[in-house]
Every structure is written in structure tokens, then in C-alpha cells.
Amino acid sequence: MPAEREAATLSETKASAAEHSRRKLVVGLGNPGIEYQFTWHNLGFLTVDRLADRHGARIENRRSRSLTGKCRLGKQEVLLAKPETYMNLSGLAVRELVQELEADPAKDLVVVYDELDLPQGIIRVRERGSAGGHHGMESIIGALGTLEFPRIRLGIHPGREVGDGAKYVLSQIKKSQLEAVDEQIDRAADAVEAIFEEGIAAAMNRFNRKASGEAAAE
């Protein structure tokens, strides 16, 4: 092998190893406090809790304005995080976590959050994109200075007029809805695992298929 090719191959191998060795970060969005635990705005928190349950993590360490816990997803070491800054200041915590881990948001970060523009029960995996009016995502995009990071959106729109959207997202999930929400959180956790085990493209292909009767607008 010519010296130039050998050097290039070695450089690529080192870069790949460095990327693989960086700890990945999964952030679920929500509001801290028992009064918010089972509100629509906390589906991100609930998804992180589900991942922790599956993989034997304990979300109890405080670092970078977040509650965190470690686990492995596929071959990746992952830090699960729930910001304690309240939703509208989520970016402060996420920026500190990204800096602490020396993470590349485009390759190492996944954010999970509720989405009022999607029907209840639907999940969508995206590689990048705008905040779409979600204040937690607006905070993260502003703090990181980029739209380029994967995210999983969990639909919460009930299919009827909700009036004050800010009030609705902070409303309690009804007992009659808990089973469906539990299934949605399970699929969101599956999607996070798929991103790390199969890649973002495969996860998008698997989880972004339109369900029968689903509204086309997103």
C-alpha cells in the first residue's frame, strides 16, 4: 500500500475510533417536579425513564443542570439526561452536557420531546430541523447554534380543538389514555435504540411510516 494511502487509512481509522469512543447523549425534555410527571409536556422525561428501566440505569446523578444515568445502547456508552432547568431553558443544560462530553451534536446527541403538531400516538424520527414552535427545542437550538442534531418527536395532539396550547401541554394525561401513551413511549425508546444500533437512516425508515388515517400535515 502506498504511504499516502496507508496514512489516510490510519487517519480514518483513528477518527472512527475517536467518534465511537465519545459518549453519546440522549436528552428527554420535560419539567422537573411531581406535579408535572404525567403531563403531555413530559413525554421526553418518560422515554428516558423507560430506557433507564430497560438497560439498568439509575437517573439520579446531578451534573450540568440535569439528572443523569449511564447505560449502553448497542455498542455505545450513553448518558441519559433529564434537564432540571424547566422546559423553556432546556438549552442551558444541553449545552453544558455537550461541552462536558465534548460531543458533536450531529453525531452524538438525540433529543426526545412532545409535539403538539402531531397526532397522539405518532412518533417521528428526524435527523435535523427547526423547533416548530416548541420552546424547549428553541432553547436547545439557540444554545447549540445549530439545527443539525437528531430528535424524536412524540405526537400529543388529541384530534380536536385544544384552545390554549401552552395550557394543554401542561395538562395531566388521563387514566384512560395511559395505556396508549405507554405504548407510544415504548416505541420512542425502541427508536432511540434503533438510532444507536442501526443508524439514523434505518430508524427513520422504520418509525416514520404513515399510519392508516394519519393526517398528512406535519
XYZ file of N, CA and C in Angstrom:
654
model
N 0.851 -1.194 0.000
C 0.000 0.000 0.000
C 0.889 1.247 0.000
N 0.675 2.203 -0.924
C 1.454 3.431 -0.930
C 1.343 4.152 0.401
N 2.432 4.891 0.739
C 2.483 5.562 2.035
C 1.327 6.519 2.230
N 0.917 7.226 1.155
C -0.173 8.197 1.272
C -1.486 7.517 1.624
N -1.749 6.407 0.951
C -2.979 5.668 1.217
C -2.967 5.085 2.618
N -1.814 4.568 3.033
C -1.705 3.983 4.368
C -1.941 5.048 5.432
N -1.372 6.239 5.214
C -1.552 7.325 6.176
C -3.008 7.763 6.234
N -3.650 7.825 5.057
C -5.054 8.235 5.011
C -5.937 7.214 5.708
N -5.660 5.926 5.473
C -6.439 4.856 6.117
C -6.270 4.898 7.626
N -5.030 5.119 8.088
C -4.764 5.198 9.524
C -5.500 6.378 10.139
N -5.494 7.509 9.426
C -6.192 8.703 9.921
C -7.684 8.457 10.031
N -8.265 7.802 9.011
C -9.698 7.497 9.027
C -10.026 6.535 10.166
N -9.156 5.546 10.400
C -9.380 4.578 11.477
C -9.362 5.265 12.832
N -8.384 6.167 13.024
C -8.298 6.896 14.289
C -9.521 7.780 14.492
N -9.969 8.454 13.416
C -11.142 9.322 13.521
C -12.383 8.522 13.866
N -12.522 7.330 13.226
C -13.668 6.467 13.511
C -13.638 5.972 14.945
N -12.440 5.609 15.428
C -12.299 5.129 16.803
C -12.617 6.238 17.796
N -12.179 7.462 17.482
C -12.453 8.598 18.370
C -13.934 8.881 18.442
N -14.594 8.814 17.278
C -16.040 9.052 17.257
C -16.775 7.980 18.053
N -16.346 6.736 17.893
C -17.015 5.630 18.583
C -16.790 5.707 20.094
N -15.606 6.232 20.496
C -15.276 6.262 21.915
C -15.976 7.400 22.645
N -16.442 8.425 21.924
C -17.141 9.518 22.585
C -18.455 9.021 23.148
N -18.760 9.437 24.354
C -20.026 9.031 24.950
C -21.174 9.732 24.246
N -22.222 8.995 23.950
C -23.401 9.550 23.314
C -24.336 10.122 24.380
N -25.240 10.961 23.946
C -26.113 11.685 24.869
C -27.559 11.612 24.389
N -28.443 11.108 25.244
C -29.882 11.108 24.974
C -30.536 12.024 25.997
N -31.193 13.067 25.511
C -31.844 14.036 26.383
C -33.355 13.954 26.172
N -34.083 13.699 27.243
C -35.540 13.776 27.197
C -35.975 15.103 27.787
N -36.905 15.783 27.127
C -37.339 17.092 27.606
C -38.576 16.969 28.489
N -38.665 17.877 29.458
C -39.793 17.898 30.379
C -39.571 18.936 31.451
N -40.414 18.909 32.449
C -40.306 19.799 33.600
C -40.110 18.977 34.863
N -39.168 19.359 35.734
C -38.975 18.625 36.985
C -40.123 18.894 37.955
N -40.339 17.968 38.861
C -41.388 18.146 39.865
C -42.507 17.148 39.679
N -43.003 16.604 40.799
C -44.029 15.567 40.762
C -45.300 16.050 40.103
N -45.580 17.359 40.185
C -46.813 17.890 39.608
C -46.807 17.831 38.086
N -45.625 17.706 37.482
C -45.523 17.655 36.019
C -45.265 16.246 35.491
N -45.095 15.276 36.378
C -44.578 13.969 35.981
C -45.369 13.323 34.850
N -46.704 13.369 34.939
C -47.527 12.705 33.928
C -48.337 13.714 33.116
N -47.676 14.799 32.722
C -48.275 15.756 31.789
C -47.747 15.463 30.386
N -48.453 15.982 29.380
C -48.050 15.740 27.993
C -46.656 16.283 27.696
N -46.290 17.379 28.356
C -45.004 18.010 28.101
C -43.835 17.187 28.628
N -44.120 16.110 29.357
C -43.050 15.315 29.960
C -42.822 13.973 29.280
N -43.301 13.804 28.064
C -43.094 12.521 27.391
C -41.613 12.244 27.146
N -40.821 13.287 26.971
C -39.379 13.084 26.820
C -38.758 12.504 28.072
N -39.113 13.063 29.234
C -38.648 12.508 30.505
C -39.062 11.047 30.639
N -40.321 10.758 30.312
C -40.838 9.400 30.483
C -40.126 8.407 29.565
N -39.729 8.864 28.372
C -38.984 7.993 27.461
C -37.603 7.675 28.010
N -36.928 8.674 28.580
C -35.624 8.440 29.204
C -35.764 7.473 30.375
N -36.831 7.631 31.160
C -37.073 6.695 32.264
C -37.278 5.274 31.743
N -37.973 5.136 30.622
C -38.207 3.813 30.044
C -36.890 3.183 29.602
N -36.031 3.967 28.962
C -34.722 3.459 28.560
C -33.901 3.043 29.769
N -33.961 3.841 30.827
C -33.235 3.506 32.044
C -33.730 2.184 32.629
N -35.040 1.996 32.652
C -35.608 0.740 33.159
C -35.141 -0.455 32.343
N -35.125 -0.297 31.033
C -34.736 -1.393 30.156
C -33.272 -1.784 30.319
N -32.429 -0.791 30.578
C -30.988 -1.034 30.499
C -30.274 -0.897 31.841
N -31.048 -0.917 32.916
C -30.453 -0.964 34.243
C -29.750 0.298 34.680
N -30.195 1.447 34.150
C -29.593 2.722 34.559
C -30.424 3.353 35.677
N -29.783 4.194 36.453
C -30.470 4.943 37.501
C -30.261 6.429 37.221
N -31.355 7.136 36.978
C -31.272 8.558 36.640
C -31.288 9.346 37.942
N -30.113 9.467 38.554
C -30.074 10.088 39.871
C -28.835 10.961 40.103
N -27.890 10.945 39.163
C -26.698 11.776 39.318
C -26.960 13.178 38.787
N -26.580 14.184 39.556
C -26.767 15.566 39.111
C -25.478 16.078 38.482
N -25.578 16.497 37.223
C -24.439 17.081 36.522
C -24.971 17.981 35.420
N -24.307 19.096 35.189
C -24.672 20.014 34.115
C -26.165 20.359 34.127
N -26.685 20.669 35.314
C -28.081 21.092 35.478
C -29.073 20.014 35.043
N -28.684 18.754 35.177
C -29.537 17.649 34.737
C -29.429 16.482 35.715
N -30.466 15.645 35.709
C -30.389 14.330 36.323
C -29.931 13.361 35.247
N -28.925 12.543 35.540
C -28.346 11.693 34.513
C -28.118 10.272 35.017
N -27.953 9.372 34.071
C -27.599 7.988 34.353
C -26.922 7.387 33.135
N -26.053 6.394 33.342
C -25.283 5.786 32.262
C -25.852 4.426 31.891
N -25.773 4.111 30.598
C -26.135 2.767 30.136
C -25.421 2.509 28.827
N -25.631 1.325 28.273
C -25.114 1.006 26.945
C -26.281 0.710 26.030
N -26.253 1.315 24.845
C -27.234 1.043 23.803
C -26.475 0.518 22.608
N -26.708 -0.751 22.265
C -25.873 -1.384 21.259
C -24.456 -1.457 21.781
N -23.503 -0.954 21.007
C -22.101 -0.940 21.419
C -21.688 0.416 21.974
N -22.659 1.318 22.138
C -22.353 2.682 22.538
C -22.576 2.908 24.031
N -21.666 3.636 24.658
C -21.880 4.104 26.015
C -22.688 5.390 25.934
N -23.801 5.450 26.658
C -24.752 6.539 26.508
C -25.044 7.174 27.867
N -25.111 8.496 27.875
C -25.557 9.216 29.055
C -27.009 9.631 28.830
N -27.906 9.153 29.683
C -29.306 9.542 29.655
C -29.473 10.780 30.535
N -30.217 11.773 30.060
C -30.299 13.023 30.812
C -31.700 13.613 30.790
N -32.072 14.190 31.945
C -33.332 14.918 32.102
C -32.991 16.302 32.680
N -33.012 17.342 31.843
C -32.663 18.685 32.332
C -33.570 19.123 33.489
N -32.968 19.804 34.460
C -33.706 20.322 35.604
C -33.938 21.833 35.497
N -33.757 22.365 34.319
C -33.856 23.815 34.107
C -35.275 24.290 33.811
N -36.225 23.379 33.745
C -37.564 23.609 33.209
C -37.476 23.754 31.687
N -38.581 23.442 31.039
C -38.603 23.261 29.595
C -37.998 24.418 28.816
N -38.402 25.645 29.133
C -38.020 26.780 28.299
C -36.540 27.127 28.363
N -35.815 26.556 29.325
C -34.368 26.794 29.439
C -33.577 25.506 29.229
N -34.165 24.550 28.526
C -33.503 23.257 28.306
C -32.129 23.405 27.667
N -31.976 24.412 26.828
C -30.708 24.597 26.117
C -29.524 24.825 27.033
N -29.757 25.445 28.192
C -28.658 25.685 29.126
C -28.051 24.371 29.580
N -28.913 23.413 29.924
C -28.432 22.105 30.368
C -27.809 21.321 29.225
N -28.453 21.325 28.072
C -27.951 20.535 26.943
C -26.591 21.056 26.492
N -26.434 22.368 26.432
C -25.132 22.931 26.030
C -24.033 22.515 27.003
N -24.316 22.553 28.306
C -23.311 22.151 29.295
C -22.964 20.671 29.161
N -23.966 19.832 28.924
C -23.711 18.401 28.748
C -22.875 18.137 27.497
N -23.221 18.796 26.399
C -22.472 18.629 25.147
C -21.022 19.063 25.333
N -20.813 20.174 26.011
C -19.455 20.657 26.247
C -18.684 19.715 27.163
N -19.345 19.237 28.213
C -18.680 18.340 29.159
C -18.239 17.046 28.487
N -19.088 16.509 27.625
C -18.784 15.243 26.953
C -17.943 15.436 25.692
N -17.702 16.706 25.319
C -17.020 17.021 24.060
C -17.730 16.334 22.896
N -19.046 16.420 22.921
C -19.892 15.724 21.946
C -20.119 16.575 20.702
N -20.316 15.905 19.602
C -20.728 16.535 18.350
C -22.238 16.339 18.250
N -23.038 17.414 18.364
C -24.499 17.235 18.364
C -25.022 16.429 17.181
N -24.444 16.615 16.010
C -24.934 15.935 14.819
C -24.722 14.427 14.883
N -23.717 13.986 15.658
C -23.372 12.564 15.691
C -23.638 11.910 17.045
N -23.666 12.714 18.105
C -23.662 12.133 19.449
C -24.904 12.434 20.275
N -25.782 13.297 19.789
C -26.931 13.759 20.577
C -28.247 13.302 19.967
N -29.170 12.844 20.816
C -30.560 12.586 20.425
C -31.457 13.267 21.460
N -32.412 14.065 20.988
C -33.350 14.751 21.872
C -34.749 14.170 21.650
N -35.452 13.879 22.739
C -36.797 13.296 22.682
C -37.770 14.276 23.328
N -38.872 14.589 22.627
C -39.801 15.594 23.167
C -41.190 15.433 22.580
N -42.164 16.071 23.232
C -43.559 16.046 22.791
C -43.755 16.999 21.624
N -44.743 16.717 20.781
C -45.007 17.544 19.601
C -46.506 17.740 19.410
N -46.964 18.961 19.643
C -48.384 19.268 19.531
C -48.875 19.253 18.090
N -47.973 19.367 17.129
C -48.363 19.364 15.716
C -48.549 17.959 15.154
N -48.316 16.931 15.951
C -48.521 15.548 15.520
C -49.636 14.909 16.340
N -50.412 14.008 15.746
C -51.488 13.334 16.483
C -50.959 12.483 17.627
N -51.766 12.342 18.667
C -51.406 11.477 19.785
C -51.079 10.078 19.283
N -50.025 9.511 19.832
C -49.629 8.147 19.497
C -48.590 8.035 18.409
N -48.434 9.097 17.596
C -47.480 9.067 16.500
C -46.086 9.426 17.014
N -45.056 8.791 16.461
C -43.696 9.261 16.714
C -43.017 9.523 15.370
N -42.089 10.469 15.371
C -41.335 10.792 14.175
C -39.864 10.968 14.538
N -38.999 10.336 13.755
C -37.555 10.482 13.907
C -37.064 11.439 12.827
N -36.285 12.446 13.233
C -35.736 13.395 12.275
C -34.249 13.565 12.523
N -33.506 13.790 11.453
C -32.060 13.964 11.559
C -31.688 15.395 11.905
N -32.549 16.328 11.562
C -32.300 17.752 11.792
C -33.619 18.482 11.636
N -33.647 19.788 11.928
C -34.854 20.555 11.669
C -35.026 21.708 12.643
N -36.035 22.509 12.371
C -36.328 23.667 13.212
C -37.073 23.233 14.472
N -37.333 24.203 15.341
C -38.023 23.913 16.600
C -39.511 23.710 16.398
N -40.088 24.261 15.346
C -41.518 24.117 15.095
C -42.379 24.692 16.196
N -41.885 25.733 16.882
C -42.671 26.370 17.928
C -42.532 25.751 19.300
N -41.739 24.672 19.418
C -41.540 24.022 20.716
C -40.474 24.803 21.487
N -40.832 25.352 22.648
C -39.937 26.255 23.358
C -38.684 25.563 23.879
N -38.809 24.301 24.266
C -37.627 23.566 24.707
C -36.630 23.397 23.573
N -37.127 23.066 22.403
C -36.251 22.915 21.249
C -35.697 24.260 20.797
N -36.492 25.317 20.890
C -35.976 26.648 20.572
C -34.783 26.984 21.454
N -34.888 26.649 22.738
C -33.806 26.906 23.677
C -32.556 26.102 23.322
N -32.730 24.833 22.959
C -31.592 23.980 22.616
C -30.913 24.455 21.336
N -31.701 24.753 20.313
C -31.137 25.217 19.042
C -30.388 26.526 19.249
N -30.951 27.428 20.043
C -30.275 28.690 20.318
C -28.982 28.492 21.082
N -28.999 27.581 22.063
C -27.810 27.353 22.891
C -26.697 26.645 22.116
N -27.069 25.709 21.250
C -26.072 24.969 20.484
C -25.661 25.690 19.211
N -26.521 26.587 18.729
C -26.222 27.307 17.497
C -26.310 26.446 16.256
N -27.128 25.398 16.300
C -27.265 24.506 15.152
C -28.618 23.815 15.164
N -29.105 23.497 13.958
C -30.304 22.673 13.788
C -29.937 21.216 13.550
N -28.630 20.953 13.455
C -28.134 19.661 12.992
C -27.933 18.693 14.148
N -29.033 18.116 14.634
C -28.921 17.035 15.613
C -30.208 16.209 15.549
N -30.098 14.892 15.733
C -31.266 14.010 15.655
C -32.249 14.273 16.786
N -33.513 14.037 16.486
C -34.555 14.184 17.502
C -35.701 13.214 17.228
N -36.429 12.886 18.291
C -37.609 12.024 18.193
C -38.782 12.809 18.744
N -39.811 12.986 17.925
C -40.980 13.782 18.279
C -42.139 12.843 18.602
N -42.778 13.076 19.732
C -43.903 12.249 20.167
C -45.182 13.074 20.066
N -46.068 12.672 19.169
C -47.291 13.418 18.949
C -48.233 13.410 20.141
N -48.821 14.585 20.433
C -49.736 14.684 21.578
C -51.051 15.366 21.209
N -51.266 15.721 19.928
C -52.500 16.418 19.566
C -53.689 15.456 19.639
N -54.767 15.841 20.348
C -55.879 14.910 20.575
C -56.868 14.810 19.420
N -56.655 15.563 18.344
C -57.574 15.498 17.214
C -58.791 16.383 17.369
N -58.756 17.316 18.276
C -59.835 18.280 18.479
C -59.207 19.604 18.859
N -60.006 20.638 18.907
C -59.501 21.959 19.289
C -58.999 21.924 20.733
N -57.754 22.379 20.928
C -57.187 22.345 22.278
C -57.201 23.712 22.950
N -57.565 24.748 22.197
C -57.600 26.081 22.799
C -56.200 26.581 23.089
N -55.908 26.809 24.347
C -54.601 27.301 24.773
C -53.601 26.145 24.762
N -52.723 26.129 23.750
C -51.764 25.033 23.625
C -50.824 24.933 24.803
N -50.395 26.095 25.338
C -49.478 26.085 26.483
C -50.133 25.441 27.694
N -51.418 25.682 27.868
C -52.140 25.073 28.993
C -52.340 23.578 28.751
N -52.640 23.219 27.498
C -52.891 21.813 27.185
C -51.659 20.945 27.431
N -50.474 21.406 27.000
C -49.296 20.552 27.133
C -48.938 20.306 28.597
N -49.405 21.181 29.477
C -49.139 21.007 30.911
C -50.284 20.304 31.637
N -51.288 19.860 30.865
C -52.409 19.150 31.489
C -52.023 17.703 31.772
N -52.701 17.109 32.753
C -52.420 15.736 33.143
C -52.970 14.745 32.114
N -52.205 13.713 31.843
C -52.672 12.636 30.975
C -53.755 11.864 31.726
N -54.875 11.631 31.072
C -55.995 10.951 31.733
C -55.709 9.453 31.867
N -56.318 8.842 32.888
C -56.115 7.410 33.119
C -56.490 6.584 31.895
N -57.546 7.007 31.203
C -57.997 6.270 30.023
C -56.985 6.342 28.879
N -56.041 7.278 28.944
C -55.053 7.458 27.880
C -53.704 6.815 28.211
N -53.542 6.356 29.440
C -52.231 5.899 29.886
C -51.718 4.694 29.100
N -52.608 3.763 28.755
C -52.157 2.576 28.021
C -51.598 2.960 26.655
N -52.310 3.846 25.949
C -51.837 4.282 24.631
C -50.537 5.064 24.751
N -50.428 5.914 25.771
C -49.205 6.681 25.979
C -48.047 5.749 26.315
N -48.308 4.725 27.102
C -47.279 3.757 27.453
C -46.727 3.074 26.199
N -47.615 2.726 25.268
C -47.186 2.103 24.016
C -46.353 3.077 23.183
N -46.761 4.344 23.176
C -46.021 5.362 22.430
C -44.615 5.543 23.003
N -44.504 5.575 24.312
C -43.204 5.719 24.967
C -42.332 4.510 24.669
N -42.929 3.317 24.647
C -42.182 2.106 24.293
C -41.586 2.227 22.894
N -42.404 2.710 21.944
C -41.913 2.848 20.571
C -40.851 3.938 20.463
N -40.989 4.999 21.256
C -39.966 6.042 21.263
C -38.642 5.489 21.791
N -38.707 4.667 22.851
C -37.497 4.028 23.367
C -36.902 3.076 22.327
N -37.773 2.352 21.617
C -37.302 1.487 20.524
C -36.560 2.313 19.475
N -37.089 3.498 19.173
C -36.482 4.354 18.152
C -35.113 4.852 18.588
N -34.972 5.218 19.856
C -33.661 5.627 20.364
C -32.662 4.479 20.207
N -33.067 3.284 20.601
C -32.186 2.124 20.478
C -31.811 1.875 19.021
N -32.782 2.036 18.124
C -32.520 1.801 16.706
C -31.504 2.790 16.151
N -31.569 4.042 16.597
C -30.608 5.038 16.133
C -29.178 4.600 16.452
N -28.965 4.089 17.666
C -27.614 3.709 18.070
C -27.195 2.350 17.530
N -28.165 1.481 17.290
C -27.830 0.129 16.840
C -27.820 0.005 15.312
N -28.681 0.787 14.634
C -28.844 0.629 13.189
C -28.515 1.890 12.398
N -28.472 3.042 13.076
C -28.211 4.299 12.375
C -29.483 5.111 12.196
N -29.330 6.403 12.018
C -30.466 7.306 11.932
C -31.331 7.033 10.702
N -30.718 6.713 9.560
C -31.488 6.473 8.346
C -32.404 5.267 8.505
N -31.876 4.189 9.083
C -32.684 2.989 9.298
C -33.803 3.262 10.289
N -33.511 4.042 11.340
C -34.540 4.378 12.324
C -35.647 5.211 11.700
N -35.291 6.171 10.851
C -36.298 6.990 10.172
C -37.173 6.123 9.275
N -36.554 5.218 8.543
C -37.314 4.352 7.645
C -38.268 3.446 8.411
N -37.845 3.000 9.574
C -38.654 2.057 10.363
C -39.807 2.740 11.096
N -39.573 3.935 11.633
C -40.560 4.545 12.523
C -41.364 5.682 11.900
N -41.007 6.143 10.708
C -41.688 7.280 10.125
C -42.754 6.920 9.116
N -43.109 5.644 9.035
C -44.161 5.230 8.105
C -45.501 5.767 8.575
N -46.280 6.278 7.651
C -47.592 6.834 7.984
C -48.542 5.729 8.408
N -49.217 5.965 9.531
C -50.251 5.023 9.971
C -51.528 5.274 9.186
N -52.372 4.271 9.089
C -53.638 4.398 8.376
C -54.494 5.494 9.019
N -54.947 6.438 8.193
C -55.802 7.511 8.693
C -55.063 8.663 9.305
N -53.729 8.616 9.325
C -52.952 9.697 9.926
C -52.994 10.928 9.037
N -53.113 12.077 9.644
C -53.111 13.332 8.893
C -51.760 13.510 8.233
N -51.778 14.026 7.015
C -50.555 14.177 6.264
C -49.726 15.356 6.740
N -50.368 16.382 7.249
C -49.647 17.590 7.635
C -48.789 17.347 8.865
N -47.551 17.862 8.792
C -46.648 17.804 9.934
C -46.053 19.169 10.163
